[in-house]
Short mmCIF file of C-alpha atoms and ligand atoms in Angstrom, two decimals:
data_model
loop_
_atom_site.label_atom_id
_atom_site.label_comp_id
_atom_site.label_asym_id
_atom_site.label_seq_id
_atom_site.Cartn_x
_atom_site.Cartn_y
_atom_site.Cartn_z
CA MET A 1 -0.11 0.06 0.01
CA ARG A 2 1.05 3.64 -0.53
CA ALA A 3 2.44 5.47 2.86
CA VAL A 4 3.30 8.92 3.38
CA THR A 5 6.58 8.61 4.80
CA TYR A 6 8.64 10.93 7.01
CA VAL A 7 12.19 10.02 5.51
CA ARG A 8 14.38 12.73 6.88
CA ASN A 9 14.64 16.36 8.04
CA ASN A 10 11.77 18.12 6.43
CA THR A 11 10.91 15.64 3.66
CA VAL A 12 8.16 13.30 3.19
CA GLU A 13 7.91 10.72 0.24
CA LEU A 14 5.04 8.49 -0.61
CA ARG A 15 6.41 4.97 -0.17
CA GLU A 16 5.32 1.52 -0.75
CA LYS A 17 4.71 -0.59 2.52
CA PRO A 18 2.65 -3.76 3.31
CA ILE A 19 -0.97 -3.60 4.56
CA PRO A 20 -0.56 -4.21 8.27
CA GLU A 21 -1.42 -7.28 9.80
CA ILE A 22 -4.15 -7.00 12.64
CA ALA A 23 -4.18 -8.36 16.34
CA ALA A 24 -6.93 -9.97 17.92
CA ASP A 25 -8.13 -6.79 19.18
CA GLU A 26 -7.32 -4.68 16.16
CA VAL A 27 -9.46 -3.26 13.12
CA LEU A 28 -7.96 -2.88 9.59
CA LEU A 29 -9.56 0.44 8.69
CA LYS A 30 -9.28 1.52 4.86
CA VAL A 31 -8.29 5.04 5.23
CA GLY A 32 -11.19 7.55 3.61
CA GLY A 33 -9.22 10.93 4.54
CA ALA A 34 -6.21 11.97 6.57
CA GLY A 35 -5.81 15.59 7.38
CA VAL A 36 -2.72 17.21 7.22
CA CYS A 37 -1.87 19.40 10.60
CA HIS A 38 0.59 22.14 11.25
CA SER A 39 1.99 19.68 13.69
CA ASP A 40 3.03 17.39 11.06
CA ILE A 41 5.34 20.00 9.62
CA ALA A 42 6.92 20.77 13.05
CA ILE A 43 7.50 17.12 13.67
CA ILE A 44 9.36 16.52 10.18
CA GLY A 45 11.38 19.69 11.28
CA MET A 46 12.67 18.22 14.13
CA GLY A 47 16.08 16.95 12.53
CA ASP A 48 17.64 13.77 11.27
CA GLU A 49 18.06 11.96 14.55
CA ASN A 50 14.06 11.87 15.15
CA PRO A 51 12.91 8.79 16.14
CA LEU A 52 9.88 9.23 13.97
CA ILE A 53 11.96 8.94 11.01
CA GLY A 54 10.61 6.14 8.56
CA SER A 55 7.05 5.86 10.28
CA THR A 56 3.97 6.91 8.13
CA LEU A 57 2.41 10.21 9.35
CA GLY A 58 -1.32 11.16 9.86
CA HIS A 59 -3.15 11.76 13.21
CA GLU A 60 -6.33 13.11 11.76
CA VAL A 61 -7.55 9.78 10.38
CA ALA A 62 -11.28 8.45 9.36
CA GLY A 63 -12.48 5.43 7.29
CA THR A 64 -14.29 2.36 6.66
CA VAL A 65 -13.81 -0.97 8.56
CA ASP A 66 -12.17 -3.53 6.24
CA LYS A 67 -11.45 -6.46 8.48
CA LEU A 68 -11.70 -7.21 12.25
CA GLY A 69 -9.60 -9.22 14.59
CA ALA A 70 -10.84 -12.30 16.30
CA ASP A 71 -11.94 -10.50 19.54
CA VAL A 72 -13.28 -7.02 18.22
CA GLN A 73 -16.81 -6.84 18.87
CA GLY A 74 -19.46 -3.92 18.10
CA TRP A 75 -17.97 -3.19 14.75
CA LYS A 76 -18.83 -4.65 11.13
CA VAL A 77 -17.07 -4.68 7.82
CA GLY A 78 -18.27 -1.15 6.12
CA ASP A 79 -18.59 0.83 9.50
CA ARG A 80 -17.19 4.54 9.27
CA ALA A 81 -15.08 5.51 11.91
CA LEU A 82 -12.72 8.12 13.47
CA VAL A 83 -9.27 7.16 14.94
CA ALA A 84 -8.73 8.65 18.44
CA LEU A 85 -5.98 11.21 18.79
CA ILE A 86 -4.66 10.16 21.65
CA LEU A 87 -3.98 6.07 22.17
CA SER A 88 -4.71 6.17 25.53
CA CYS A 89 -4.81 3.23 27.96
CA GLY A 90 -8.08 3.37 29.32
CA GLN A 91 -6.51 1.91 32.53
CA CYS A 92 -4.75 4.57 34.23
CA ARG A 93 -5.89 7.16 36.99
CA GLU A 94 -6.04 10.03 34.24
CA CYS A 95 -7.88 7.62 31.79
CA LEU A 96 -10.45 6.72 34.49
CA ALA A 97 -11.00 10.03 35.78
CA GLY A 98 -11.88 11.20 32.40
CA ARG A 99 -8.57 12.96 31.43
CA ASP A 100 -7.38 10.40 28.89
CA ASN A 101 -5.70 13.26 26.80
CA GLN A 102 -3.11 13.18 29.77
CA CYS A 103 -2.72 9.46 29.94
CA GLU A 104 -0.24 8.54 32.26
CA THR A 105 0.58 5.40 30.28
CA VAL A 106 1.15 6.87 26.78
CA SER A 107 1.97 10.48 27.67
CA PRO A 108 4.99 10.39 30.09
CA ARG A 109 6.23 13.84 31.54
CA ASP A 110 8.95 14.23 29.49
CA SER A 111 7.45 12.99 26.37
CA LEU A 112 7.23 14.98 23.06
CA ALA A 113 3.28 14.35 22.77
CA PRO A 114 1.19 11.72 23.64
CA LEU A 115 1.03 8.61 21.60
CA SER A 116 -0.83 9.02 18.60
CA PRO A 117 -1.22 7.65 14.93
CA GLY A 118 1.70 9.04 13.27
CA ILE A 119 3.23 10.16 16.59
CA GLY A 120 4.99 6.98 17.90
CA VAL A 121 2.98 4.22 15.68
CA ASP A 122 2.18 4.68 11.92
CA GLY A 123 -0.46 6.89 11.08
CA GLY A 124 -3.21 7.41 8.67
CA MET A 125 -1.71 9.03 5.41
CA ALA A 126 -2.05 5.59 3.63
CA ASP A 127 -4.36 3.19 2.03
CA TYR A 128 -4.66 1.19 5.33
CA ILE A 129 -4.03 1.62 9.26
CA ALA A 130 -4.24 -0.91 11.95
CA VAL A 131 -5.96 0.33 15.31
CA LYS A 132 -7.41 -1.11 18.10
CA ALA A 133 -11.20 -1.49 18.17
CA HIS A 134 -11.59 0.71 21.42
CA HIS A 135 -9.44 3.43 19.71
CA LEU A 136 -12.42 4.08 17.09
CA ASP A 137 -15.48 6.31 17.24
CA PRO A 138 -18.59 5.67 15.33
CA LEU A 139 -19.27 8.27 12.43
CA GLY A 140 -22.43 7.39 11.34
CA ASP A 141 -23.27 8.54 7.78
CA LEU A 142 -20.62 11.36 8.13
CA ASP A 143 -18.18 11.89 4.94
CA VAL A 144 -15.16 10.25 5.99
CA VAL A 145 -13.28 12.97 4.07
CA ALA A 146 -14.85 15.91 5.99
CA ALA A 147 -14.79 13.75 9.06
CA ALA A 148 -10.98 13.22 9.33
CA PRO A 149 -10.13 16.55 10.46
CA LEU A 150 -12.44 16.47 13.66
CA ALA A 151 -9.92 14.07 15.40
CA ASP A 152 -7.68 17.23 16.00
CA ALA A 153 -8.81 20.27 14.19
CA ALA A 154 -12.38 20.17 16.05
CA LEU A 155 -11.21 17.98 19.15
CA THR A 156 -8.35 20.27 20.40
CA PRO A 157 -10.49 23.37 20.39
CA ILE A 158 -13.61 21.67 21.92
CA HIS A 159 -11.23 20.74 24.79
CA ALA A 160 -9.91 24.30 25.18
CA ILE A 161 -13.40 25.71 25.17
CA ASN A 162 -14.85 23.30 27.55
CA SER A 163 -11.94 24.28 30.02
CA VAL A 164 -13.33 27.94 30.14
CA ARG A 165 -16.90 27.09 29.21
CA ASP A 166 -18.27 28.65 32.52
CA ARG A 167 -16.84 31.86 31.65
CA LEU A 168 -18.40 31.87 28.20
CA THR A 169 -21.82 33.54 29.20
CA GLY A 170 -24.11 35.43 26.80
CA ASP A 171 -22.16 38.38 27.89
CA ALA A 172 -18.78 37.46 27.30
CA THR A 173 -15.99 38.15 24.73
CA ALA A 174 -14.08 35.36 23.45
CA VAL A 175 -11.22 36.09 21.04
CA VAL A 176 -9.81 33.32 18.47
CA LEU A 177 -6.28 34.12 17.43
CA GLY A 178 -5.61 32.22 13.84
CA LEU A 179 -8.61 30.81 11.59
CA GLY A 180 -6.62 27.92 10.03
CA GLY A 181 -7.30 24.51 10.64
CA LEU A 182 -8.21 24.56 14.48
CA GLY A 183 -9.01 28.10 14.68
CA HIS A 184 -11.84 27.83 11.72
CA MET A 185 -13.29 25.10 13.81
CA GLY A 186 -12.77 26.71 17.31
CA LEU A 187 -14.58 29.71 15.98
CA GLN A 188 -17.61 27.43 14.71
CA ILE A 189 -17.93 25.67 17.89
CA LEU A 190 -17.78 28.64 20.04
CA LEU A 191 -20.76 30.28 17.71
CA ALA A 192 -22.65 26.82 18.02
CA THR A 193 -22.03 26.00 21.65
CA THR A 194 -22.03 29.57 23.50
CA GLY A 195 -23.75 32.93 23.26
CA SER A 196 -20.70 34.54 23.82
CA ARG A 197 -19.62 37.49 21.42
CA ILE A 198 -16.75 36.06 19.15
CA ILE A 199 -14.09 37.81 17.44
CA GLY A 200 -11.70 36.24 15.10
CA LEU A 201 -8.34 37.36 14.15
CA ASP A 202 -6.25 36.12 11.15
CA THR A 203 -3.40 37.74 8.47
CA ASP A 204 -5.35 36.31 5.80
CA ALA A 205 -8.44 38.09 4.06
CA GLU A 206 -10.29 35.23 2.88
CA LYS A 207 -9.94 33.41 6.44
CA LEU A 208 -11.42 36.89 7.82
CA ALA A 209 -14.29 36.65 5.43
CA PHE A 210 -14.93 33.22 6.51
CA ALA A 211 -15.33 34.33 10.07
CA GLU A 212 -17.60 37.08 9.18
CA SER A 213 -19.97 34.91 7.16
CA LYS A 214 -20.20 32.59 10.27
CA GLY A 215 -21.53 35.57 12.18
CA ALA A 216 -18.29 36.63 13.99
CA ILE A 217 -16.52 39.97 14.34
CA ALA A 218 -13.24 39.55 12.10
CA ILE A 219 -10.38 41.82 12.92
CA PRO A 220 -6.71 41.64 10.92
CA SER A 221 -4.20 40.14 13.27
CA ASP A 222 -1.53 42.84 13.32
CA GLY A 223 -0.23 45.33 15.86
CA GLU A 224 -3.27 46.96 16.22
CA ALA A 225 -5.59 43.99 16.95
CA ALA A 226 -5.35 44.34 21.03
CA GLY A 227 -6.06 48.00 20.93
CA LYS A 228 -9.42 47.10 18.65
CA ILE A 229 -10.65 44.37 21.08
CA LEU A 230 -10.01 46.55 24.13
CA GLU A 231 -11.93 49.05 21.81
CA LEU A 232 -14.75 46.78 21.44
CA THR A 233 -14.88 46.07 25.09
CA ASN A 234 -14.93 49.53 26.68
CA GLY A 235 -11.29 49.22 27.72
CA ILE A 236 -11.90 45.86 29.85
CA GLY A 237 -10.67 43.35 27.41
CA ALA A 238 -11.58 39.85 26.35
CA ASP A 239 -12.78 37.10 28.82
CA VAL A 240 -10.79 34.41 26.80
CA VAL A 241 -8.43 34.73 24.28
CA PHE A 242 -7.69 31.10 22.15
CA ASP A 243 -4.45 31.34 20.65
CA PHE A 244 -4.38 28.64 17.97
CA VAL A 245 -1.00 29.92 16.10
CA GLY A 246 1.26 30.53 19.23
CA VAL A 247 3.75 32.84 17.45
CA GLN A 248 5.20 35.71 18.88
CA PRO A 249 2.86 38.52 17.47
CA THR A 250 -0.28 36.41 18.66
CA VAL A 251 0.86 35.66 22.30
CA ASN A 252 1.58 39.49 22.32
CA THR A 253 -1.89 40.30 21.23
CA ALA A 254 -3.35 37.45 23.59
CA LEU A 255 -1.55 38.87 26.44
CA ALA A 256 -2.41 42.58 25.76
CA ALA A 257 -6.11 41.60 24.87
CA VAL A 258 -7.18 39.51 27.79
CA ARG A 259 -9.11 41.25 30.89
CA ASN A 260 -8.18 41.05 34.37
CA GLY A 261 -9.19 37.63 35.79
CA GLY A 262 -9.68 36.53 32.17
CA ALA A 263 -8.19 33.43 30.88
CA ILE A 264 -5.69 32.31 27.91
CA ARG A 265 -5.55 29.04 26.04
CA PHE A 266 -2.43 28.72 24.24
CA VAL A 267 -3.06 25.81 21.65
CA GLY A 268 -0.62 26.78 18.83
CA LEU A 269 2.82 25.45 18.95
CA GLY A 270 4.26 28.49 17.07
CA GLY A 271 7.26 29.14 19.28
CA GLY A 272 6.23 32.42 20.76
CA SER A 273 7.13 33.05 24.39
CA PHE A 274 6.63 35.65 27.29
CA PRO A 275 8.55 36.13 30.44
CA TYR A 276 6.72 35.54 33.60
CA LEU A 277 7.78 37.88 36.34
CA ALA A 278 6.52 37.06 39.88
CA GLY A 279 5.92 40.37 41.20
CA SER A 280 4.17 43.30 39.73
CA ASP A 281 4.16 42.09 36.13
CA PRO A 282 2.89 44.56 33.90
CA SER A 283 2.61 42.22 30.74
CA LEU A 284 0.14 40.09 32.63
CA PRO A 285 -2.76 41.11 34.06
CA TRP A 286 -3.86 40.06 37.65
CA GLY A 287 -5.89 37.03 37.98
CA VAL A 288 -5.44 35.72 34.35
CA ASN A 289 -5.66 31.90 34.11
CA ILE A 290 -3.39 30.15 31.52
CA GLU A 291 -3.49 26.54 30.31
CA ARG A 292 -1.17 25.07 27.65
CA ALA A 293 -4.10 23.04 26.10
CA TYR A 294 -3.47 19.73 24.61
CA GLY A 295 -5.60 17.33 22.49
CA GLY A 296 -9.00 16.54 24.09
CA THR A 297 -10.82 13.44 25.62
CA ARG A 298 -12.84 10.63 24.13
CA SER A 299 -15.83 12.24 25.30
CA GLU A 300 -15.00 15.63 23.58
CA MET A 301 -14.33 13.34 20.39
CA ARG A 302 -18.04 12.12 20.66
CA GLN A 303 -18.93 15.92 21.35
CA ALA A 304 -17.17 16.80 18.04
CA ILE A 305 -18.79 14.13 15.81
CA ALA A 306 -22.52 15.04 17.18
CA LEU A 307 -21.91 18.77 16.32
CA ALA A 308 -20.99 17.54 12.79
CA ARG A 309 -23.60 15.15 12.32
CA ASP A 310 -26.20 17.78 13.53
CA GLY A 311 -24.40 20.21 10.91
CA LYS A 312 -23.58 22.71 13.43
CA ILE A 313 -19.80 22.56 12.40
CA GLY A 314 -17.98 21.85 9.33
CA VAL A 315 -14.51 21.43 8.14
CA GLU A 316 -13.74 23.57 5.00
CA VAL A 317 -11.80 20.74 3.17
CA LYS A 318 -8.95 21.30 0.49
CA ARG A 319 -8.85 17.76 -1.10
CA TYR A 320 -5.48 16.22 -2.20
CA SER A 321 -5.15 12.79 -3.84
CA LEU A 322 -2.81 10.73 -1.55
CA ASP A 323 -0.40 10.88 -4.45
CA ASP A 324 -0.11 14.33 -4.22
CA ALA A 325 0.86 14.51 -0.49
CA VAL A 326 4.06 16.36 -0.88
CA GLN A 327 2.15 19.18 -2.57
CA ALA A 328 -0.29 19.16 0.55
CA PHE A 329 2.61 19.60 2.90
CA ASP A 330 4.10 22.36 0.77
CA ASP A 331 0.75 24.21 0.30
CA LEU A 332 0.16 24.24 4.38
CA HIS A 333 3.78 25.06 4.80
CA HIS A 334 3.52 28.32 2.69
CA GLY A 335 -0.08 29.24 3.93
CA ARG A 336 -1.91 28.18 0.91
CA VAL A 337 -4.62 25.97 2.47
CA GLN A 338 -7.78 27.44 3.50
CA GLY A 339 -9.49 25.25 6.07
CA ARG A 340 -7.88 21.84 6.35
CA ALA A 341 -5.82 19.85 3.87
CA VAL A 342 -7.03 16.37 3.60
CA LEU A 343 -5.22 13.70 1.54
CA VAL A 344 -7.69 10.94 0.05
CA PRO A 345 -6.56 7.49 -0.70
ZN1 ZN B 1 -2.56 17.95 14.66
ZN1 ZN B 2 -4.32 5.94 30.35
#
């Protein structure tokens, strides 16, 4: 089968690999769609010593059940399924407490990231993927191409949003920094599940037009953005800022636009930073709650699927044939993708 393989620093190639054998508790999934994420670009840029070299990429994977292991129950050939982002153990303290995105078994404290398809085991940018049956969620009649990005691009924003849901009242203001793969889903989730005023920021005019068409206020992401947010909130600032980019300008905007006692969720991995001064620090308002959000739980995955099945959220998909994977990586890297690039085998 064909498999998008990370071969060396900043290089992926379509390689021929054997169709995986499945264990008794696994399912062979015929991949219908695999999303391309900025994290994939970050992963392949981690140098020539990266232990992930040689593996198949792809952590946003949907498809149809092709073959069942001997012990698998509850699935039949032809069923549509979404592969979990985090391949949690289901048994540790965090999993049992419903925080399976922080699974102790597959997410050691010093690990690069929790175990995921394409991050530690072969991912779904291929014709087939072998997955433990308990790492699949049913998609019903959802289109597998449009559903694949839900695994990260909807799950991760939902998790960040749920962590501040009590703040997102009808009189609150939430800011979405970056309207790319995750941001354009986060914006829709906020609009669909809260009554708050939503402000979307991006540097790209087309992405701003998308935000406006969905009912958000759109502001160009530049040095004046924080001032405009303060203006819109009578000088008080936003209740919650979601930074789906994480580059220095968006980190600066988040800090400058959040209100006293507000919250920031840093999701994007763009390498921005801020100094924390324990004392009278003018750069961080009093009472601000900050979380470095990662992924989401299986329960939140079900929420993402339900919102998509109800038509309340939808991924803007840019389709690429699996054979054009290198082009898709290149287009994403150069900011030429609106919404999410999805590889279709
Ligand atoms: Zn991702
Ligand atoms: Zn666990």
